Amino acid sequence: MRRRSPRRLLGVLAAVTVAFTLFSPASTAGAAETSAPAARAAAVQPLSTSTPVVFVHGYTGSASNWVTAMSVFRLNGWSGSDLFAYEYDSYGNNITNAQGLAAFVNDVKSRTGASKVAIVNHSMGGLVSQYYLKVLGGNSSVSHLASIAGANHGTTYAGACLIYTTCQQMYPGSSFISQITSGDETPGDTKYATWYSACDGVILPYTSTRLSGATNNNVVCQNHIGYLADTVVLGQVARFIAS
């Protein structure tokens, strides 16, 4: 029987995603912490939607969390055959989960013929992704990394589920966090971007998502699960990957 997470900890449930229509009101995202001229220059660059995208869910999540995101990506020009969702064990070990992500990416590259993929993660998916890119050398296979409310430097909210290894690793100051944050947080030629908000409520402190060397986007107000249905933020993520 599958173990359930503590009731205090919000699960990333598919019902949240499908509860919103694709064009429902969304939060207003703040400007990225880059100069206006740089933003204008990026806006006029040709876009490419041929890069396969791998979505990595958060704690207690599943592939179904990405229904709205995949719809947004298709509207931005992606073929559905280039959109993939990786699933892992939320209660196991994020090192094993990252190794699984490495194998999944290799399979996507083999199936699509692409030399690189883009990764979009949410919540604890940030830890899985960062370990893959930094410790396992996955950055050579990833063109873009978009972290949406990623627990990249941990969250004290994980204190509610420390019975599980993944939550121990997600707690600030863990050896796992130290390993993925020491030195260069954005290794290789991969383009990195994050989206974070003071209204998150689960990533504590909310600035934990930011990565040194990334384009860090401060969203005016969005809660942790709400990102999965936020077509404004998801559209920004799609355009970032297409840039």
Short mmCIF file of C-alpha atoms in Angstrom, two decimals:
data_model
loop_
_atom_site.label_atom_id
_atom_site.label_comp_id
_atom_site.label_asym_id
_atom_site.label_seq_id
_atom_site.Cartn_x
_atom_site.Cartn_y
_atom_site.Cartn_z
CA MET A 1 0.00 0.00 0.00
CA ARG A 2 1.34 3.41 -0.91
CA ARG A 3 2.39 5.53 2.01
CA ARG A 4 0.74 8.88 2.34
CA SER A 5 2.54 12.10 3.15
CA PRO A 6 1.69 13.95 6.38
CA ARG A 7 -1.53 15.87 6.04
CA ARG A 8 0.21 19.10 6.97
CA LEU A 9 2.30 19.01 3.83
CA LEU A 10 0.53 20.12 0.67
CA GLY A 11 0.67 17.48 -2.04
CA VAL A 12 0.97 18.53 -5.62
CA LEU A 13 -2.28 17.02 -6.89
CA ALA A 14 -3.54 16.74 -10.41
CA ALA A 15 -6.94 18.02 -9.33
CA VAL A 16 -5.43 21.45 -8.81
CA THR A 17 -4.29 21.56 -12.40
CA VAL A 18 -7.55 20.50 -13.99
CA ALA A 19 -9.57 22.76 -11.70
CA PHE A 20 -8.57 25.72 -13.82
CA THR A 21 -9.24 26.25 -17.51
CA LEU A 22 -6.35 27.15 -19.74
CA PHE A 23 -7.44 30.76 -19.95
CA SER A 24 -8.41 31.33 -16.34
CA PRO A 25 -7.07 34.41 -14.51
CA ALA A 26 -3.47 34.01 -13.49
CA SER A 27 -1.04 35.85 -11.31
CA THR A 28 1.02 38.70 -12.65
CA ALA A 29 4.67 37.76 -12.82
CA GLY A 30 7.26 40.34 -11.97
CA ALA A 31 10.08 41.30 -14.28
CA ALA A 32 13.19 39.19 -14.32
CA GLU A 33 16.17 40.67 -12.58
CA THR A 34 17.82 41.67 -15.85
CA SER A 35 18.11 44.99 -17.63
CA ALA A 36 15.35 46.29 -19.90
CA PRO A 37 17.66 46.46 -22.97
CA ALA A 38 18.60 42.81 -22.45
CA ALA A 39 14.93 41.86 -22.21
CA ARG A 40 14.14 43.74 -25.44
CA ALA A 41 17.03 42.04 -27.21
CA ALA A 42 15.80 38.63 -26.09
CA ALA A 43 12.31 39.44 -27.33
CA VAL A 44 13.43 39.92 -30.93
CA GLN A 45 15.47 36.72 -31.13
CA PRO A 46 13.94 33.92 -33.22
CA LEU A 47 12.20 31.27 -31.17
CA SER A 48 12.77 27.53 -31.43
CA THR A 49 10.25 24.96 -30.24
CA SER A 50 12.08 21.85 -31.45
CA THR A 51 13.80 21.10 -28.13
CA PRO A 52 12.12 18.23 -26.25
CA VAL A 53 10.91 19.24 -22.79
CA VAL A 54 11.06 17.03 -19.70
CA PHE A 55 8.77 18.05 -16.81
CA VAL A 56 9.76 17.03 -13.27
CA HIS A 57 7.01 17.16 -10.63
CA GLY A 58 7.30 17.98 -6.93
CA TYR A 59 6.77 16.07 -3.68
CA THR A 60 3.80 13.65 -3.95
CA GLY A 61 3.20 14.82 -7.52
CA SER A 62 2.77 12.95 -10.79
CA ALA A 63 2.86 13.41 -14.54
CA SER A 64 -0.74 14.65 -14.45
CA ASN A 65 0.41 17.83 -12.71
CA TRP A 66 1.68 19.08 -16.08
CA VAL A 67 -1.59 18.96 -18.06
CA THR A 68 -1.95 22.75 -18.18
CA ALA A 69 1.77 23.31 -18.79
CA MET A 70 1.78 20.97 -21.76
CA SER A 71 -1.27 22.77 -23.19
CA VAL A 72 0.56 26.08 -22.88
CA PHE A 73 3.65 24.63 -24.56
CA ARG A 74 1.58 23.27 -27.45
CA LEU A 75 0.01 26.70 -27.89
CA ASN A 76 3.52 28.11 -28.07
CA GLY A 77 4.45 25.79 -30.93
CA TRP A 78 5.63 22.52 -29.40
CA SER A 79 4.52 19.18 -30.76
CA GLY A 80 2.91 16.97 -28.14
CA SER A 81 5.38 14.24 -29.11
CA ASP A 82 8.21 16.41 -27.73
CA LEU A 83 6.68 16.86 -24.27
CA PHE A 84 7.53 14.31 -21.57
CA ALA A 85 6.82 13.99 -17.84
CA TYR A 86 9.21 12.14 -15.55
CA GLU A 87 7.79 10.42 -12.46
CA TYR A 88 9.79 9.36 -9.41
CA ASP A 89 9.38 8.07 -5.84
CA SER A 90 8.51 11.00 -3.58
CA TYR A 91 9.34 8.96 -0.49
CA GLY A 92 12.61 7.36 -1.57
CA ASN A 93 15.95 9.04 -2.19
CA ASN A 94 16.55 12.02 -4.46
CA ILE A 95 19.91 10.64 -5.53
CA THR A 96 18.11 7.61 -6.94
CA ASN A 97 15.47 9.93 -8.39
CA ALA A 98 18.16 11.99 -10.13
CA GLN A 99 19.74 8.85 -11.54
CA GLY A 100 16.33 7.90 -12.87
CA LEU A 101 16.03 11.34 -14.45
CA ALA A 102 19.39 10.81 -16.18
CA ALA A 103 18.14 7.56 -17.69
CA PHE A 104 14.84 9.20 -18.66
CA VAL A 105 16.62 12.07 -20.44
CA ASN A 106 18.82 9.63 -22.33
CA ASP A 107 15.70 7.76 -23.44
CA VAL A 108 14.04 11.00 -24.61
CA LYS A 109 17.15 11.93 -26.57
CA SER A 110 17.19 8.50 -28.19
CA ARG A 111 13.49 8.63 -29.07
CA THR A 112 13.56 12.16 -30.48
CA GLY A 113 17.05 12.27 -31.96
CA ALA A 114 17.75 15.47 -30.03
CA SER A 115 21.19 16.19 -28.61
CA LYS A 116 19.73 18.10 -25.65
CA VAL A 117 16.47 18.50 -23.77
CA ALA A 118 15.00 21.28 -21.65
CA ILE A 119 13.89 20.60 -18.08
CA VAL A 120 11.00 22.28 -16.27
CA ASN A 121 10.69 21.43 -12.59
CA HIS A 122 8.43 22.30 -9.67
CA SER A 123 9.07 22.16 -5.92
CA MET A 124 11.17 19.12 -4.90
CA GLY A 125 11.71 18.48 -8.59
CA GLY A 126 14.27 21.26 -8.28
CA LEU A 127 16.44 19.05 -6.07
CA VAL A 128 16.17 16.11 -8.45
CA SER A 129 17.06 18.31 -11.41
CA GLN A 130 19.94 20.14 -9.72
CA TYR A 131 21.56 16.89 -8.60
CA TYR A 132 21.27 15.52 -12.13
CA LEU A 133 22.75 18.62 -13.77
CA LYS A 134 25.48 19.35 -11.24
CA VAL A 135 26.54 16.10 -9.62
CA LEU A 136 25.76 13.64 -12.43
CA GLY A 137 26.98 15.95 -15.19
CA GLY A 138 23.58 16.24 -16.83
CA ASN A 139 24.13 19.87 -17.81
CA SER A 140 25.78 18.66 -21.02
CA SER A 141 22.42 17.16 -22.05
CA VAL A 142 20.24 20.11 -20.96
CA SER A 143 19.85 23.32 -22.97
CA HIS A 144 17.51 25.11 -20.53
CA LEU A 145 16.56 24.57 -16.90
CA ALA A 146 13.39 26.29 -15.65
CA SER A 147 12.70 25.94 -11.93
CA ILE A 148 9.19 26.92 -10.81
CA ALA A 149 9.05 27.33 -7.03
CA GLY A 150 11.91 24.86 -6.79
CA ALA A 151 13.16 23.86 -3.35
CA ASN A 152 16.67 24.54 -4.61
CA HIS A 153 18.11 25.62 -1.25
CA GLY A 154 15.62 23.62 0.79
CA THR A 155 12.48 24.53 2.71
CA THR A 156 11.73 24.39 6.42
CA TYR A 157 8.28 23.09 5.45
CA ALA A 158 9.97 19.73 4.90
CA GLY A 159 10.17 19.46 8.68
CA ALA A 160 6.63 18.06 8.53
CA CYS A 161 7.73 14.89 6.74
CA LEU A 162 11.24 14.12 8.00
CA ILE A 163 10.30 10.46 8.32
CA TYR A 164 11.11 10.24 4.58
CA THR A 165 14.62 10.51 3.11
CA THR A 166 13.49 12.93 0.41
CA CYS A 167 12.21 15.35 3.05
CA GLN A 168 15.41 15.04 5.07
CA GLN A 169 17.30 15.96 1.92
CA MET A 170 14.94 18.86 1.26
CA TYR A 171 15.47 20.45 4.67
CA PRO A 172 17.81 23.51 4.64
CA GLY A 173 21.35 22.67 5.66
CA SER A 174 21.15 19.00 4.69
CA SER A 175 24.21 17.37 3.15
CA PHE A 176 22.19 16.96 -0.04
CA ILE A 177 21.46 20.71 -0.24
CA SER A 178 25.11 21.49 0.50
CA GLN A 179 26.21 19.26 -2.34
CA ILE A 180 24.04 20.90 -4.99
CA THR A 181 24.60 24.49 -3.83
CA SER A 182 28.34 24.54 -3.14
CA GLY A 183 30.42 26.27 -5.78
CA ASP A 184 28.73 26.92 -9.12
CA GLU A 185 24.95 26.61 -8.84
CA THR A 186 24.43 26.91 -12.59
CA PRO A 187 27.14 24.76 -14.20
CA GLY A 188 27.86 24.29 -17.88
CA ASP A 189 26.35 26.04 -20.90
CA THR A 190 22.80 25.40 -19.75
CA LYS A 191 20.56 28.47 -19.52
CA TYR A 192 18.94 28.66 -16.07
CA ALA A 193 15.84 30.56 -14.90
CA THR A 194 13.68 30.45 -11.79
CA TRP A 195 10.24 31.72 -10.80
CA TYR A 196 9.53 32.43 -7.12
CA SER A 197 7.02 34.38 -5.01
CA ALA A 198 6.62 35.71 -1.49
CA CYS A 199 3.10 34.21 -1.56
CA ASP A 200 4.43 30.68 -2.10
CA GLY A 201 3.68 29.40 1.42
CA VAL A 202 5.54 26.08 1.01
CA ILE A 203 9.04 27.08 -0.04
CA LEU A 204 10.31 28.72 3.14
CA PRO A 205 12.11 31.02 2.81
CA TYR A 206 10.59 31.76 -0.59
CA THR A 207 13.92 33.02 -1.91
CA SER A 208 15.22 29.45 -1.66
CA THR A 209 14.25 28.95 -5.29
CA ARG A 210 16.75 31.52 -6.60
CA LEU A 211 19.93 30.20 -8.19
CA SER A 212 23.14 32.20 -8.43
CA GLY A 213 23.86 32.76 -12.11
CA ALA A 214 20.24 32.21 -13.23
CA THR A 215 17.62 34.64 -14.47
CA ASN A 216 15.52 34.84 -11.30
CA ASN A 217 11.93 36.00 -11.86
CA ASN A 218 10.05 37.42 -8.87
CA VAL A 219 6.34 36.65 -9.32
CA VAL A 220 4.17 39.28 -7.63
CA CYS A 221 1.92 36.77 -5.85
CA GLN A 222 1.35 33.09 -6.52
CA ASN A 223 0.94 30.19 -4.13
CA HIS A 224 2.94 27.01 -4.41
CA ILE A 225 0.38 24.79 -6.13
CA GLY A 226 -1.19 27.63 -8.11
CA TYR A 227 1.83 27.77 -10.42
CA LEU A 228 0.68 24.55 -12.06
CA ALA A 229 -2.37 26.35 -13.49
CA ASP A 230 -0.78 29.79 -13.93
CA THR A 231 -0.81 30.29 -17.71
CA VAL A 232 1.07 33.59 -17.40
CA VAL A 233 4.08 32.03 -15.67
CA LEU A 234 3.90 28.87 -17.78
CA GLY A 235 3.88 31.02 -20.91
CA GLN A 236 6.98 32.80 -19.69
CA VAL A 237 8.65 29.44 -19.07
CA ALA A 238 7.79 28.27 -22.59
CA ARG A 239 9.19 31.45 -24.14
CA PHE A 240 12.35 31.18 -22.04
CA ILE A 241 12.97 27.67 -23.32
CA ALA A 242 12.19 28.73 -26.90
CA SER A 243 14.66 31.62 -26.74
#
